Structure formats: C-alpha cells, structure tokens
GROMACS .gro file of C-alpha atoms in nm:
model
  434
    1UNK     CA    1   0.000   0.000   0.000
    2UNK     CA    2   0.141   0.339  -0.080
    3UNK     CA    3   0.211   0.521   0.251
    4UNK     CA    4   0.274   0.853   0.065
    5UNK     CA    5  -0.033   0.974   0.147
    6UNK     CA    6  -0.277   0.933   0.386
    7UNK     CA    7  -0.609   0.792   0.276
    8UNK     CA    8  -1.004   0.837   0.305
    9UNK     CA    9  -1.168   0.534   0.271
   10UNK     CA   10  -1.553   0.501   0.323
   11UNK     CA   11  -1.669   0.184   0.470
   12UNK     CA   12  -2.011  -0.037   0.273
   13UNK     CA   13  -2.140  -0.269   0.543
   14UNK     CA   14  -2.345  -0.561   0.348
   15UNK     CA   15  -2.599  -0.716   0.504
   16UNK     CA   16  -2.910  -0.943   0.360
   17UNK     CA   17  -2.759  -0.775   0.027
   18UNK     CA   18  -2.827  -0.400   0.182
   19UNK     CA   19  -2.601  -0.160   0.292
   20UNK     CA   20  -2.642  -0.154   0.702
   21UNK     CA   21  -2.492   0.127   0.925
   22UNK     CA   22  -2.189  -0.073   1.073
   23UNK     CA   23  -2.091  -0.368   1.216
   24UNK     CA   24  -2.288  -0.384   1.502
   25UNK     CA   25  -2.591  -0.150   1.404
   26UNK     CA   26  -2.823  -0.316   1.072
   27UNK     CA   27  -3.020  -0.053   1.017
   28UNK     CA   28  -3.055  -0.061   0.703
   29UNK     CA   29  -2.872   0.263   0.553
   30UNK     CA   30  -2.976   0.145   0.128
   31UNK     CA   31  -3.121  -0.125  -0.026
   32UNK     CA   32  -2.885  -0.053  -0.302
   33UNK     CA   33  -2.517  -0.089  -0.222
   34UNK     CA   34  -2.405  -0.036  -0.601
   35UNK     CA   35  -2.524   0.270  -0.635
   36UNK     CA   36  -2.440   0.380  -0.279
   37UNK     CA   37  -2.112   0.259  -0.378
   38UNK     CA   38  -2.099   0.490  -0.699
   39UNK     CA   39  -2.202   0.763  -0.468
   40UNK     CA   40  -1.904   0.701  -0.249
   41UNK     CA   41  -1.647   0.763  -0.545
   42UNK     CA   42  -1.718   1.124  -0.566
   43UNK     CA   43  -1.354   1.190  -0.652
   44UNK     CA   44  -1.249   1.298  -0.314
   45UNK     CA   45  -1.227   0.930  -0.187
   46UNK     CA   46  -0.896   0.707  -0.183
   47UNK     CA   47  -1.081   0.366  -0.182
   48UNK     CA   48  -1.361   0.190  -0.061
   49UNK     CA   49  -1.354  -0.058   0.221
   50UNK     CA   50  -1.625  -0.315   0.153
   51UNK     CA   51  -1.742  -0.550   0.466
   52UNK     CA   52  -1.933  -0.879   0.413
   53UNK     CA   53  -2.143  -0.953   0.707
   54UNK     CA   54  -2.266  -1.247   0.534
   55UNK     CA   55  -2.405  -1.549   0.796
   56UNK     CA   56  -2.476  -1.824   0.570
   57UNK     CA   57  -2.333  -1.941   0.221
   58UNK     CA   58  -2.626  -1.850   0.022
   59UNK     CA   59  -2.552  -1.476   0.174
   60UNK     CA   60  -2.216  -1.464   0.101
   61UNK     CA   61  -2.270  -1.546  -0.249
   62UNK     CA   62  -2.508  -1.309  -0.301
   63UNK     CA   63  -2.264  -1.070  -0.137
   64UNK     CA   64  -2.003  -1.174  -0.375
   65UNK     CA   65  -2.199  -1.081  -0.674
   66UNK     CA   66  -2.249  -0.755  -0.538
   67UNK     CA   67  -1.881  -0.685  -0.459
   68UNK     CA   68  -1.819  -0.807  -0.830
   69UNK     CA   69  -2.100  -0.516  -0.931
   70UNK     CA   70  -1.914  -0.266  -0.710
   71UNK     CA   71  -1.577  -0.338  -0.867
   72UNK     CA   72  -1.713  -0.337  -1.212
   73UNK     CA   73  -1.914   0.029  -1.119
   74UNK     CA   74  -1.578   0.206  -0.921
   75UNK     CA   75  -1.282   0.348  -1.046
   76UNK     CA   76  -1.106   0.333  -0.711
   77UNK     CA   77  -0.921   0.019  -0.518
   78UNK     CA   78  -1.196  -0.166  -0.392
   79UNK     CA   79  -1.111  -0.322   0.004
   80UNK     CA   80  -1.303  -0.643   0.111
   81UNK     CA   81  -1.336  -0.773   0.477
   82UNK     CA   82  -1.545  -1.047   0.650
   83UNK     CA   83  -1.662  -1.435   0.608
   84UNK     CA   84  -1.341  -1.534   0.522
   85UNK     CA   85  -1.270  -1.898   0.623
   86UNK     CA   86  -1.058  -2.039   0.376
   87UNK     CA   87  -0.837  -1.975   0.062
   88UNK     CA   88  -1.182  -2.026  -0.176
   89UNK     CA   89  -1.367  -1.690   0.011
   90UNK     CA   90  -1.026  -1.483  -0.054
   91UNK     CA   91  -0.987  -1.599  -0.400
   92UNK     CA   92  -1.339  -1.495  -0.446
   93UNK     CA   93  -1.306  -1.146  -0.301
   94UNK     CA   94  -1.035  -1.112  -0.547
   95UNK     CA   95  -1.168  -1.246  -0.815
   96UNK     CA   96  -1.443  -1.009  -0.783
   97UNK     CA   97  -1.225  -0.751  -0.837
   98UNK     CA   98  -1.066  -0.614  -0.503
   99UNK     CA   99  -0.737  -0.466  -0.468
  100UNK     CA  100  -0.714  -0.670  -0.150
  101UNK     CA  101  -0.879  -0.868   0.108
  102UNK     CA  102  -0.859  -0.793   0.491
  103UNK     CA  103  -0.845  -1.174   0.700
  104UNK     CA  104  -0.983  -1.184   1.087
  105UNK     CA  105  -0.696  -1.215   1.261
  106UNK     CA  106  -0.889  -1.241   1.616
  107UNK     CA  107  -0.940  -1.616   1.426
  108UNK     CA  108  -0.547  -1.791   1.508
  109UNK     CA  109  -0.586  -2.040   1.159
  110UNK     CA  110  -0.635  -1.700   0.946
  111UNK     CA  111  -0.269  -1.568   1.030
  112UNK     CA  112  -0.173  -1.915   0.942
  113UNK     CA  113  -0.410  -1.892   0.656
  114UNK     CA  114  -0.215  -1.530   0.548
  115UNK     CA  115   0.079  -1.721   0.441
  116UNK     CA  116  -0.072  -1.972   0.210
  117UNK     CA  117  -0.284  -1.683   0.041
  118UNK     CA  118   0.040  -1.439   0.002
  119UNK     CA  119   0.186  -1.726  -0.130
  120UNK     CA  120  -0.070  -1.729  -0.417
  121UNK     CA  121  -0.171  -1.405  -0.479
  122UNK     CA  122   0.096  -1.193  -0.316
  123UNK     CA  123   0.137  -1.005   0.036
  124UNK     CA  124   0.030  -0.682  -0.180
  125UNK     CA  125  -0.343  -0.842  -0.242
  126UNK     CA  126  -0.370  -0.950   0.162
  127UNK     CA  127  -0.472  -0.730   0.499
  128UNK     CA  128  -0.496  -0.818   0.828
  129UNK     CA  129  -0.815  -0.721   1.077
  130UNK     CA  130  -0.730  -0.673   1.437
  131UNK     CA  131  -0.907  -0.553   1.740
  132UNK     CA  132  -0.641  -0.524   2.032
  133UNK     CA  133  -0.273  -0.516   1.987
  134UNK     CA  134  -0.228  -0.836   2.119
  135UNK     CA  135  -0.403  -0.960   1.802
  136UNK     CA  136  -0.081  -0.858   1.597
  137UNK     CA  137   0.194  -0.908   1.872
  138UNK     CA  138   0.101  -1.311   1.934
  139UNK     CA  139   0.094  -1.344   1.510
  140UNK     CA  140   0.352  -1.070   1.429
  141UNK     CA  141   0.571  -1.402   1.317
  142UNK     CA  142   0.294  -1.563   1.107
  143UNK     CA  143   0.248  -1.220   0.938
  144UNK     CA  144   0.593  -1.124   0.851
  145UNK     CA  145   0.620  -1.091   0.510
  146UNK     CA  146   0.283  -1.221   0.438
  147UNK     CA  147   0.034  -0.886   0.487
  148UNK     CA  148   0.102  -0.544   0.355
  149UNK     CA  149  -0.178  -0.346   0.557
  150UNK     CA  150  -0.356  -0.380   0.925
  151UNK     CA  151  -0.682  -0.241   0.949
  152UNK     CA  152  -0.824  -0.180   1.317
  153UNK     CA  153  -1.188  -0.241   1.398
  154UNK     CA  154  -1.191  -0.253   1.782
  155UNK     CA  155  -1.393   0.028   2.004
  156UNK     CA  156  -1.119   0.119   2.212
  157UNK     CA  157  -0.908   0.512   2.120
  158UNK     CA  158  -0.638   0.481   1.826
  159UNK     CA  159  -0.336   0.583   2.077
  160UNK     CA  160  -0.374   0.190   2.227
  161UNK     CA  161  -0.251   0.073   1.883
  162UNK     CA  162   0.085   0.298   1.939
  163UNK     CA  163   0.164  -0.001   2.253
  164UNK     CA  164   0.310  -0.215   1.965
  165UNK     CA  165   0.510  -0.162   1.695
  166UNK     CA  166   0.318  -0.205   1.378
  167UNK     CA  167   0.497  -0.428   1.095
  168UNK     CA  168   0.271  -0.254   0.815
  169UNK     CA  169   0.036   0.052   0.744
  170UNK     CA  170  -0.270   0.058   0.954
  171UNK     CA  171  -0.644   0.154   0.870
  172UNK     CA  172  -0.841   0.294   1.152
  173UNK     CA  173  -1.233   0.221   1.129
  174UNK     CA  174  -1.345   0.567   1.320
  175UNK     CA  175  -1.715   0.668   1.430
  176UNK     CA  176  -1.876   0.977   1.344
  177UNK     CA  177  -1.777   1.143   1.651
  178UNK     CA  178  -1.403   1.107   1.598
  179UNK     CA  179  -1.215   1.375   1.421
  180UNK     CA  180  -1.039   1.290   1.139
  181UNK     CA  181  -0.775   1.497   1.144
  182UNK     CA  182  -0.658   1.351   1.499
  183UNK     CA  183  -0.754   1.022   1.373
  184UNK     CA  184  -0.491   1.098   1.120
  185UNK     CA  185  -0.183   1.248   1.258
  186UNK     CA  186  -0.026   0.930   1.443
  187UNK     CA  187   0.256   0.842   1.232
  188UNK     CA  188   0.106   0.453   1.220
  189UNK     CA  189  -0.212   0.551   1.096
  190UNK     CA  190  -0.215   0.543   0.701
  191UNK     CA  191  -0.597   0.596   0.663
  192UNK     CA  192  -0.976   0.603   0.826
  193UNK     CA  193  -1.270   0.461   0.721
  194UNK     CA  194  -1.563   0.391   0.820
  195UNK     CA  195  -1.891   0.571   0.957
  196UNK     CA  196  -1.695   0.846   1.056
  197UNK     CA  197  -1.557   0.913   0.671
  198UNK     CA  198  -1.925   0.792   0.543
  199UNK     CA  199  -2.139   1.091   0.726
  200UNK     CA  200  -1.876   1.310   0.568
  201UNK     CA  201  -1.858   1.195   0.215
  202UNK     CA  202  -2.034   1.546   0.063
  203UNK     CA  203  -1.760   1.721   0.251
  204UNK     CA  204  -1.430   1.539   0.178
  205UNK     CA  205  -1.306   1.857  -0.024
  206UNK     CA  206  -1.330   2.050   0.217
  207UNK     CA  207  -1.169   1.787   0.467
  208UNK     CA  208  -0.899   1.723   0.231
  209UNK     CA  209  -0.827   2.106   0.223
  210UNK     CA  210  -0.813   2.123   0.586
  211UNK     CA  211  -0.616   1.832   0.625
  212UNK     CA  212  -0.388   1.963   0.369
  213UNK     CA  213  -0.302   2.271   0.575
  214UNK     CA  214  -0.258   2.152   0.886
  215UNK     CA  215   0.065   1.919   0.738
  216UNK     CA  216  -0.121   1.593   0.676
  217UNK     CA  217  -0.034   1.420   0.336
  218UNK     CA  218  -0.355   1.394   0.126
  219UNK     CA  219  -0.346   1.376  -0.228
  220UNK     CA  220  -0.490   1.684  -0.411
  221UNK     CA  221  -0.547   1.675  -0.774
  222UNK     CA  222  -0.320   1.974  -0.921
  223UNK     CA  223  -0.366   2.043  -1.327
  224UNK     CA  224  -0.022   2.120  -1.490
  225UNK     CA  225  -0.173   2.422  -1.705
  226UNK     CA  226  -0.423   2.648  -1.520
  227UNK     CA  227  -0.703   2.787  -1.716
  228UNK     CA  228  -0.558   3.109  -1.794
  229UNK     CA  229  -0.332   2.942  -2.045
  230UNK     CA  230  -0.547   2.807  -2.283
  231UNK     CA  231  -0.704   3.039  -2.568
  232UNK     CA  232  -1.075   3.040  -2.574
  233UNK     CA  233  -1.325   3.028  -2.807
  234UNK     CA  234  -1.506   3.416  -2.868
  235UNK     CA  235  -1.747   3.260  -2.598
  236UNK     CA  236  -1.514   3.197  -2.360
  237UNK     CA  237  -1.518   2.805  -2.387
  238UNK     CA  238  -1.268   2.514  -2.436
  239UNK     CA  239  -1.376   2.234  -2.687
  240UNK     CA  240  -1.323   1.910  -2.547
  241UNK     CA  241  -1.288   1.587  -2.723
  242UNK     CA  242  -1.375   1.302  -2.573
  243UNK     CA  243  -1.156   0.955  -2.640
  244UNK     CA  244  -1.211   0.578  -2.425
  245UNK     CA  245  -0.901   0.491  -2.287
  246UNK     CA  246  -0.906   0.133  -2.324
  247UNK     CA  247  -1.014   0.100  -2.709
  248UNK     CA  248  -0.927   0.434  -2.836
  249UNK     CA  249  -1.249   0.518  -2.986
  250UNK     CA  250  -1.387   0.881  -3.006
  251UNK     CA  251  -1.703   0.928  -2.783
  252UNK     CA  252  -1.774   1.302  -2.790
  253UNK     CA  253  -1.729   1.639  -2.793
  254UNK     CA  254  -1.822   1.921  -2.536
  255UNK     CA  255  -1.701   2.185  -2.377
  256UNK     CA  256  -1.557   2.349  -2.078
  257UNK     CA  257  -1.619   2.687  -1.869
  258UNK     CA  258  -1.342   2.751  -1.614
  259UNK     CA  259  -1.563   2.612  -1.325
  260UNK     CA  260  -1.574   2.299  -1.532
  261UNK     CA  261  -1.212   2.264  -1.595
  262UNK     CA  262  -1.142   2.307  -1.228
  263UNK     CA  263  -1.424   2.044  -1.169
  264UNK     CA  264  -1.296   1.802  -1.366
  265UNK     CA  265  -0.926   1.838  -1.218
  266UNK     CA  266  -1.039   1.822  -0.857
  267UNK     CA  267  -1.331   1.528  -0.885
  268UNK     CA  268  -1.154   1.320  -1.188
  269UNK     CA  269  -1.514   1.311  -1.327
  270UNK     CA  270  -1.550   1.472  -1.703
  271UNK     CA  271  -1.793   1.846  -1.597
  272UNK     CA  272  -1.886   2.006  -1.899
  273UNK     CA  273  -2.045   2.338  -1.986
  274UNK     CA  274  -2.399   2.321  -2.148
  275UNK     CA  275  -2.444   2.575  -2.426
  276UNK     CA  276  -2.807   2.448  -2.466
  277UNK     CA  277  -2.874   2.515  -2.124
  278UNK     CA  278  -2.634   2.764  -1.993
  279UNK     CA  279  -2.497   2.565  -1.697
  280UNK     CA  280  -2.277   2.253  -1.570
  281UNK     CA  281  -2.330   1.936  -1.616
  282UNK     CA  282  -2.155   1.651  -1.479
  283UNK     CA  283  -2.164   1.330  -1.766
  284UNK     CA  284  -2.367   1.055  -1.584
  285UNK     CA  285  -2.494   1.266  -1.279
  286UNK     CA  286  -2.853   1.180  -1.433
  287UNK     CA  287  -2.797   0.855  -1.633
  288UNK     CA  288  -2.499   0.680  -1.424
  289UNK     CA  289  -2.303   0.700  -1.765
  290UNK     CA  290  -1.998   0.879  -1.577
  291UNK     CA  291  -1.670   0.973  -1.728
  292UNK     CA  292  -1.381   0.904  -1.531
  293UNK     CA  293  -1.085   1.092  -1.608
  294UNK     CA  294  -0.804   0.883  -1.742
  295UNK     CA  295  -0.534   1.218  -1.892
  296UNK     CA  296  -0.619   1.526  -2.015
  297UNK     CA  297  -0.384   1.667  -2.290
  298UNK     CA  298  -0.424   2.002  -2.479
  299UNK     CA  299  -0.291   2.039  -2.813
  300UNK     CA  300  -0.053   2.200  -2.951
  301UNK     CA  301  -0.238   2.561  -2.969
  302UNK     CA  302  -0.375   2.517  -2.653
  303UNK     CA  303  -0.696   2.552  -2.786
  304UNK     CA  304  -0.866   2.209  -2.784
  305UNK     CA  305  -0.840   1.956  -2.488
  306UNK     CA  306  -0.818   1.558  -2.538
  307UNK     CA  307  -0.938   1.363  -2.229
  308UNK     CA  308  -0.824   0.992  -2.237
  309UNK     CA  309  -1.157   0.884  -1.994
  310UNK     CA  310  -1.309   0.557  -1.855
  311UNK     CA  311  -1.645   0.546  -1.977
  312UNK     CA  312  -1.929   0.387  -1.773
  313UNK     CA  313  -2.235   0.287  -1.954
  314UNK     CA  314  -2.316   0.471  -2.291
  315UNK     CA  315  -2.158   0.829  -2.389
  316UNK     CA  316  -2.420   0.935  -2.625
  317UNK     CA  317  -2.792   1.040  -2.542
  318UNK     CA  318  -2.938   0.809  -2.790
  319UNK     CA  319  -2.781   0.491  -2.598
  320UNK     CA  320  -2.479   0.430  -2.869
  321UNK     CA  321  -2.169   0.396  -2.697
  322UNK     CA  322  -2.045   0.686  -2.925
  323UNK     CA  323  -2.189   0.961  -3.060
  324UNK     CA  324  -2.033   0.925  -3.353
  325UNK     CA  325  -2.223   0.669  -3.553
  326UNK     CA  326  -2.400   0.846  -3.883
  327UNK     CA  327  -2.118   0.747  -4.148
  328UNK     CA  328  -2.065   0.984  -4.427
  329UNK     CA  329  -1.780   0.848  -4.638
  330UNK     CA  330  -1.600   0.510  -4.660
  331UNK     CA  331  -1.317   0.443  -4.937
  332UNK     CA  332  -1.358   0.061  -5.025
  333UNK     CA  333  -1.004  -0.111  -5.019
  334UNK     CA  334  -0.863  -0.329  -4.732
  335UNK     CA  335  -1.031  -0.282  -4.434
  336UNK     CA  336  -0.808  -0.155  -4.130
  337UNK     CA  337  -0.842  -0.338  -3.809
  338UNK     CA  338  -0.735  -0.310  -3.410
  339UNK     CA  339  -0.672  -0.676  -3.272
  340UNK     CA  340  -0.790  -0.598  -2.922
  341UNK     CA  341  -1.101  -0.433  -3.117
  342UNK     CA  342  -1.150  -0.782  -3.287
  343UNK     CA  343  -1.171  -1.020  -3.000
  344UNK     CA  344  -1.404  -0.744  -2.817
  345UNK     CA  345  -1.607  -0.728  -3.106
  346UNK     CA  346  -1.632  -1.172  -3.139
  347UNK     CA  347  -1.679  -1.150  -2.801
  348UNK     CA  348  -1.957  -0.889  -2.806
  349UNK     CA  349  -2.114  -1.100  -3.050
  350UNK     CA  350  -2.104  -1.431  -2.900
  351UNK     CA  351  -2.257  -1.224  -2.556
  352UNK     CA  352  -2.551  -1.184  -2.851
  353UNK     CA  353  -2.629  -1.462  -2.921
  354UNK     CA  354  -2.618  -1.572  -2.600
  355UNK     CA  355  -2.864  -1.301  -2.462
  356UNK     CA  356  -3.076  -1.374  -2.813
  357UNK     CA  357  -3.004  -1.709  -2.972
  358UNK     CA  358  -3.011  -1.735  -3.307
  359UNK     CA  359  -3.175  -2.068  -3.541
  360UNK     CA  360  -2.943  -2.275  -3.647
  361UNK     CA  361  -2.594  -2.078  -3.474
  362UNK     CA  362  -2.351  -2.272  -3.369
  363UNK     CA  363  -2.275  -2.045  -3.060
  364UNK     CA  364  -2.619  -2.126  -2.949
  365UNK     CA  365  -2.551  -2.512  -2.994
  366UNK     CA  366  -2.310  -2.472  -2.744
  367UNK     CA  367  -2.497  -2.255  -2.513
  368UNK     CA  368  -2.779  -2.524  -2.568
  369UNK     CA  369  -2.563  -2.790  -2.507
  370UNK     CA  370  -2.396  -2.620  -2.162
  371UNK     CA  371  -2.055  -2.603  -2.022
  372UNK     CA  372  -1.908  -2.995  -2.025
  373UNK     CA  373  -1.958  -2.924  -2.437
  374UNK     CA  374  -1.775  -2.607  -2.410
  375UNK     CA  375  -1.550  -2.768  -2.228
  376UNK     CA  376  -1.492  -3.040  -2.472
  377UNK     CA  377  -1.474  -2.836  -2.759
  378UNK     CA  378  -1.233  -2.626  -2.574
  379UNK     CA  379  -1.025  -2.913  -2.486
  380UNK     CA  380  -1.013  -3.044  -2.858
  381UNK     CA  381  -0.955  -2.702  -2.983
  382UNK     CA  382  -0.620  -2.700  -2.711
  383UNK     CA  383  -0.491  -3.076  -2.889
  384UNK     CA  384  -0.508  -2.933  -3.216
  385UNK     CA  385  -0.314  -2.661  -3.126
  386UNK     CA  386  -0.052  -2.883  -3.026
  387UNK     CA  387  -0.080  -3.098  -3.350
  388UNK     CA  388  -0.046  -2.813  -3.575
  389UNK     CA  389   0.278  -2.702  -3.378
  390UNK     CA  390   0.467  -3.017  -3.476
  391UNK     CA  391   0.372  -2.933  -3.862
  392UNK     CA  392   0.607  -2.680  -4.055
  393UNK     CA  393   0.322  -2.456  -4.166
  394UNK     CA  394   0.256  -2.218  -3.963
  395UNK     CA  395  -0.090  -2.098  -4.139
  396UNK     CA  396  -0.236  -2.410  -3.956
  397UNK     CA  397  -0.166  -2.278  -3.618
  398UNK     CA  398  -0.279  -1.962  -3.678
  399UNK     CA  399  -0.670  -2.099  -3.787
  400UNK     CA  400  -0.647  -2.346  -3.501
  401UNK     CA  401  -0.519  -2.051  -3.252
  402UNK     CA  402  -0.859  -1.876  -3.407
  403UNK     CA  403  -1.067  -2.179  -3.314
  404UNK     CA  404  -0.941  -2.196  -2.947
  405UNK     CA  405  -0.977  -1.845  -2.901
  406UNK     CA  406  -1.365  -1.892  -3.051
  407UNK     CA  407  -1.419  -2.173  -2.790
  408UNK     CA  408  -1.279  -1.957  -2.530
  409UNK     CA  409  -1.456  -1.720  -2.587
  410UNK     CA  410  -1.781  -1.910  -2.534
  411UNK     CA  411  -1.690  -2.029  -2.227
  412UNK     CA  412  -1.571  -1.714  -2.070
  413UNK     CA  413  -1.937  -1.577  -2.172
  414UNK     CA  414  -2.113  -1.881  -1.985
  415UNK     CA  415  -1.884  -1.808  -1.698
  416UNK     CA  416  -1.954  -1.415  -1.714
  417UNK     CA  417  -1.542  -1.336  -1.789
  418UNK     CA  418  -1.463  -1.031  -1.971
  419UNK     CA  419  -1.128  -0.970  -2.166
  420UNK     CA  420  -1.122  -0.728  -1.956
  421UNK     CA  421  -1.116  -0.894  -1.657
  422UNK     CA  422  -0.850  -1.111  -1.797
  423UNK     CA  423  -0.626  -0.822  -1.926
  424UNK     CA  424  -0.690  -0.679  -1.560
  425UNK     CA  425  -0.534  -0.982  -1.392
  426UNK     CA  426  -0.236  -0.944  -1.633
  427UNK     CA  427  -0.163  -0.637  -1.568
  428UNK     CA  428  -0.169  -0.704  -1.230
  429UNK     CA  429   0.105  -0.970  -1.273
  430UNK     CA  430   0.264  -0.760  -1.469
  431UNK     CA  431   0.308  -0.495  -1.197
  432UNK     CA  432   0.390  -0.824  -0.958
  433UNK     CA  433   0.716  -0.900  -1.189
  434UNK     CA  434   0.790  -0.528  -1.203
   0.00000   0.00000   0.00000
C-alpha cells in the first residue's frame, strides 16, 4: 500500500444484500449498495472498504456478486473484509475484483491462513483485521512478510494501537464522533474509514483542504496548465474531445467553462459546460453514464483539450456507446483493423447470441448444449493446437489458434469473464514481476 499519502476510505457494510450502518448496528442505511457505492467515489475518496457480514453461504454469495457489481461500477481500489474462512472466500473477493482482502486475525488459523494466500496471490493483495494489539503481537511471526496493511476495527481510542510496533500501514475504522484529522496524525495511521468518513462523504473537499493545511499528506489533484493558459473560443469556452481509454475510440465532444475545468481536475469526473442550457453538467450525474478521467492533454495551440476517460455505460444520449455513428464516407479497399477491437467485437457478439439465440448458430448449440460441451470443444480445440505445432506450416496454427480463441470465448461468456477482466489480472502480474 502506498504510505505517501494518507487515505479516506468510506466503509459499505453488506448485510441481507443492503447496505447496514456498521458492524454492530443493521439498520438498514440502502437497499442498493451499487449505487451507494458509486455515490461514495465522488472523486475525493482514496478507496472503498467493503465488509461482508454475510451469515450463511447462500448470503455470502449473493454478497459476492455484489462486490463483483461494485468493482465493475468504481474506479477506485476496492477493500473487502469479512466471512473469510478459507483460501476459496479470498480468492473470491479477489476475483471479484478487489485490490485486496482484509483476514480476521482475532481467528489464530487465518494468520496461518495469510501465508498460504500471500503465497498465491501476493502479500500486496492480503490485509490483516485486528481488534487489540495483542491480536498482531502473538501473530507478528505468522504475518511477517505475508500482509502489507492492518486495518483496526476494535472500540477502544487509536493511541492503544501505538503499545506495539506495527509491521505494516494501519487503517483505523473511526465513528462519526471522531475527528479525522486527529484520527490521522499518528505516524502509524495510514488511513480512516468507516462511519466516521461515510457521514462526511459530501464534505471530503473541504476535509482534504483542511487536512492539507494543517501538514497531513492527502493527495490533491493539481492540473499542470491552469485555465488562464489556454485560448478560448469568442465565448469563452474550451472544446473538449472526448476519447475511451481502453479502445481508443472517439465518444464526444463538449465543452468546458473555467468552473468545469477546475471540476474536472479536482473530482476526476468529465464536468462540462452546457451551451443548450447555460450551466454545468456533470456526464452521468442523471444517467450513471460517468466519465472518469483517465489524462487530459491540450494540443498544440492550446486551444482544444483531449481527455483519455473511462467510460461507464453509454456516452451518447441516444444509448450508442459513441456519438459518432452516422457514417458519411468510406473508401472501399482493405479494411483496417485493431486486434484488441477484434476479439471485443467476437466476443460482443457471442454475448448476442447468447442473450438472443439465433436458429441454427452454432454459438447457441453450445450454449444449448452447456458447459461440459464447451468444455470439450475447448479441450479439442487446445490438442489441435498442439498438433499443428509439430507441422512446418505455420498458417495451420494460426486458424487453429482462431478456433481456441472462438471456444474460449464461449466459455468465458457462460462463466460471465470479460477480456477485460482477464487483461486486468495481467496487468496485475505484470506490476507483480515489475
């Protein structure tokens, strides 16, 4: 975890799949923990701490597809705590999506479980929940090496953690009637959360600037060009065109005021200026279609901005993806293609047929059919790779590559897998090598 700067995490506390007050009070704070969740990453928040207070199986998986949901809706780390028996519930948690997952470490067999699961997925991926400091000093040698955060949950004051000598960063839960900033000046505390960060989530600016003054370390967005140094249209505004991040693909084009420049630096959500309506807008405040700021480069005028953004949901008001759709002109030759834009697009299209099947399509054979025939297919697909790498041509590995990757395909759909959940696991080895 980076200790560079101190963090503000709220807290989502799932119970009978509804968000509850806390850990020991369930009243019931939304029926909706998604979009509470969504509401939580106003761009003033660090991460989101996520705890499953799950009492049966059937709970826990419903809990599970929730934390998946919240993963998928979020831009920022997502934290999960609670239920966790066994390697299966952490792999699940991360699975889901979560930058890590916090084990009970009141329980003695989950310090012993820590260093089987860092062993897997990596001491960055696991946390450790504790109560007293005795918790940490009787398993301080199970958890060397194998935890890379401590998050504190118990109801006595933060100075008690100070009587032993933390081995990682520590995460305070705090109440509403603790102050933050106190909360936050021991040197061992890296970060709060809970209630007392939830009942001030419409005032974590303001927090933020406070806690920025007084010598804290909180991260504050800071633009590299202020608004003064673009040139503006006769009407004062900045056009703004609007690219995905992941596939490169143009979504739109707006434009900025100064108050929506400044916006959009501070919250990391795309704020426009409406010229229909003569006021701000922030993309998806209505619709849940939110832009999440990804760069933002100006050209080389200074006249026209380019923001790189994660889109959520569709960027046009007619429900395309893009609002750039109504083709005008297309020279025939050889068409130019993206790979990644090719298996998205099979993919897509298998995800079609699935959702409406088609007479007489093979894909819907094998949906028919179920997953031991994908799973045959996909295992005969796999041999004949392996034939047609003994032959000298390599055309025939290349068509029986295609094949696998069709097959694959199919089954990741059945099993609700995304290419981008697999390129997100990748680059999260990646980072693990680096």
């Amino acid at each position: 975890m980076d200790t560079k700067y101190k963090k503000l995490i709220p807290a989502i506390y799932l119970s009978d799949s509804a968000a509850v007050a806390s850990l020991r009070d369930a009243a019931v704070v939304s029926q909706d923990p998604v979009a509470l969740a969504a509401e939580y990453d106003n761009g003033f928040t660090d991460a989101l701490m996520l705890f499953d207070l799950s009492d049966s199986d059937k709970e826990q998986e419903a809990h599970n597809d929730l934390i998946r949901e919240i993963c998928a809706r979020v831009r920022i780390p997502v934290y999960a705590a609670g239920r966790i028996r066994r390697m299966e519930d952490v792999k699940k948690f991360l699975y889901a999506g979560c930058a890590m997952a916090f084990l009970n470490l009141r329980k003695q067999e989950n310090a012993e479980l820590a260093a089987e699961v860092a062993d897997k997925f990596g001491a960055d991926k696991i946390g450790g929940c504790f109560a007293t400091p005795e918790q940490v000093k009787e398993n301080e040698a199970l958890l060397s090496g194998h935890i890379s955060c401590l998050l504190y949950v118990g109801e006595g004051p933060l100075d008690q953690i100070s009587l032993v000598t933390m081995p990682v960063p520590v995460l305070a839960q705090i109440s509403g009637d603790m102050c933050v900033r106190q909360s936050l000046t021991p040197s061992y505390v890296h970060g709060v959360t809970g209630y007392g960060v939830n009942k001030r989530i419409g005032k974590l600016q303001f927090v933020r600037g406070k806690l920025n003054a007084s010598g804290i370390p909180v991260k504050i967005r800071q633009a590299a060009h202020a608004w003064n140094e673009f040139k503006l249209s006769p009407d004062g505004l900045l056009p703004v065109v609007v690219q995905e991040a992941s596939t490169d693909q143009v979504l739109m084009v707006a434009y900025m005021n100064e108050e929506a420049y400044n916006r959009t630096v501070s919250t990391g959500r795309m704020t426009y200026w409406s010229r229909s309506r003569q006021e701000i807008w922030v993309k998806g405040l209505t619709s849940g279609h939110f832009q999440y700021v990804h760069s933002l480069t100006a050209d080389c005028d200074m006249d026209t901005l380019l923001a790189k953004v994660e889109q959520i949901g569709a960027a046009c008001h007619t429900g395309s993806h893009s609002c750039f759709f109504n083709e005008v002109l297309t020279e025939e030759g050889k068409e130019a293609f993206n790979p990644q834009k090719v298996l998205l697009s099979d993919y897509q299209t298998i995800v079609d047929r699935r959702d409406h099947p088609k007479k007489g399509s093979y894909t819907n054979y094998l949906f028919d059919k179920g997953i031991d025939k994908m799973l045959k297919k996909l295992g005969e697909e796999a041999t004949e790779i392996v034939i047609a790498a003994k032959n000298p041509n390599p055309n025939e590995i290349v068509y029986e590559i295609s094949d696998y990757l069709y097959h694959l395909m199919v089954v990741m759909a059945e099993k609700g897998i995304t290419w981008e959940d697999v390129a997100e696991e990748l680059a999260r080895r990646q980072k693990k090598e680096d």
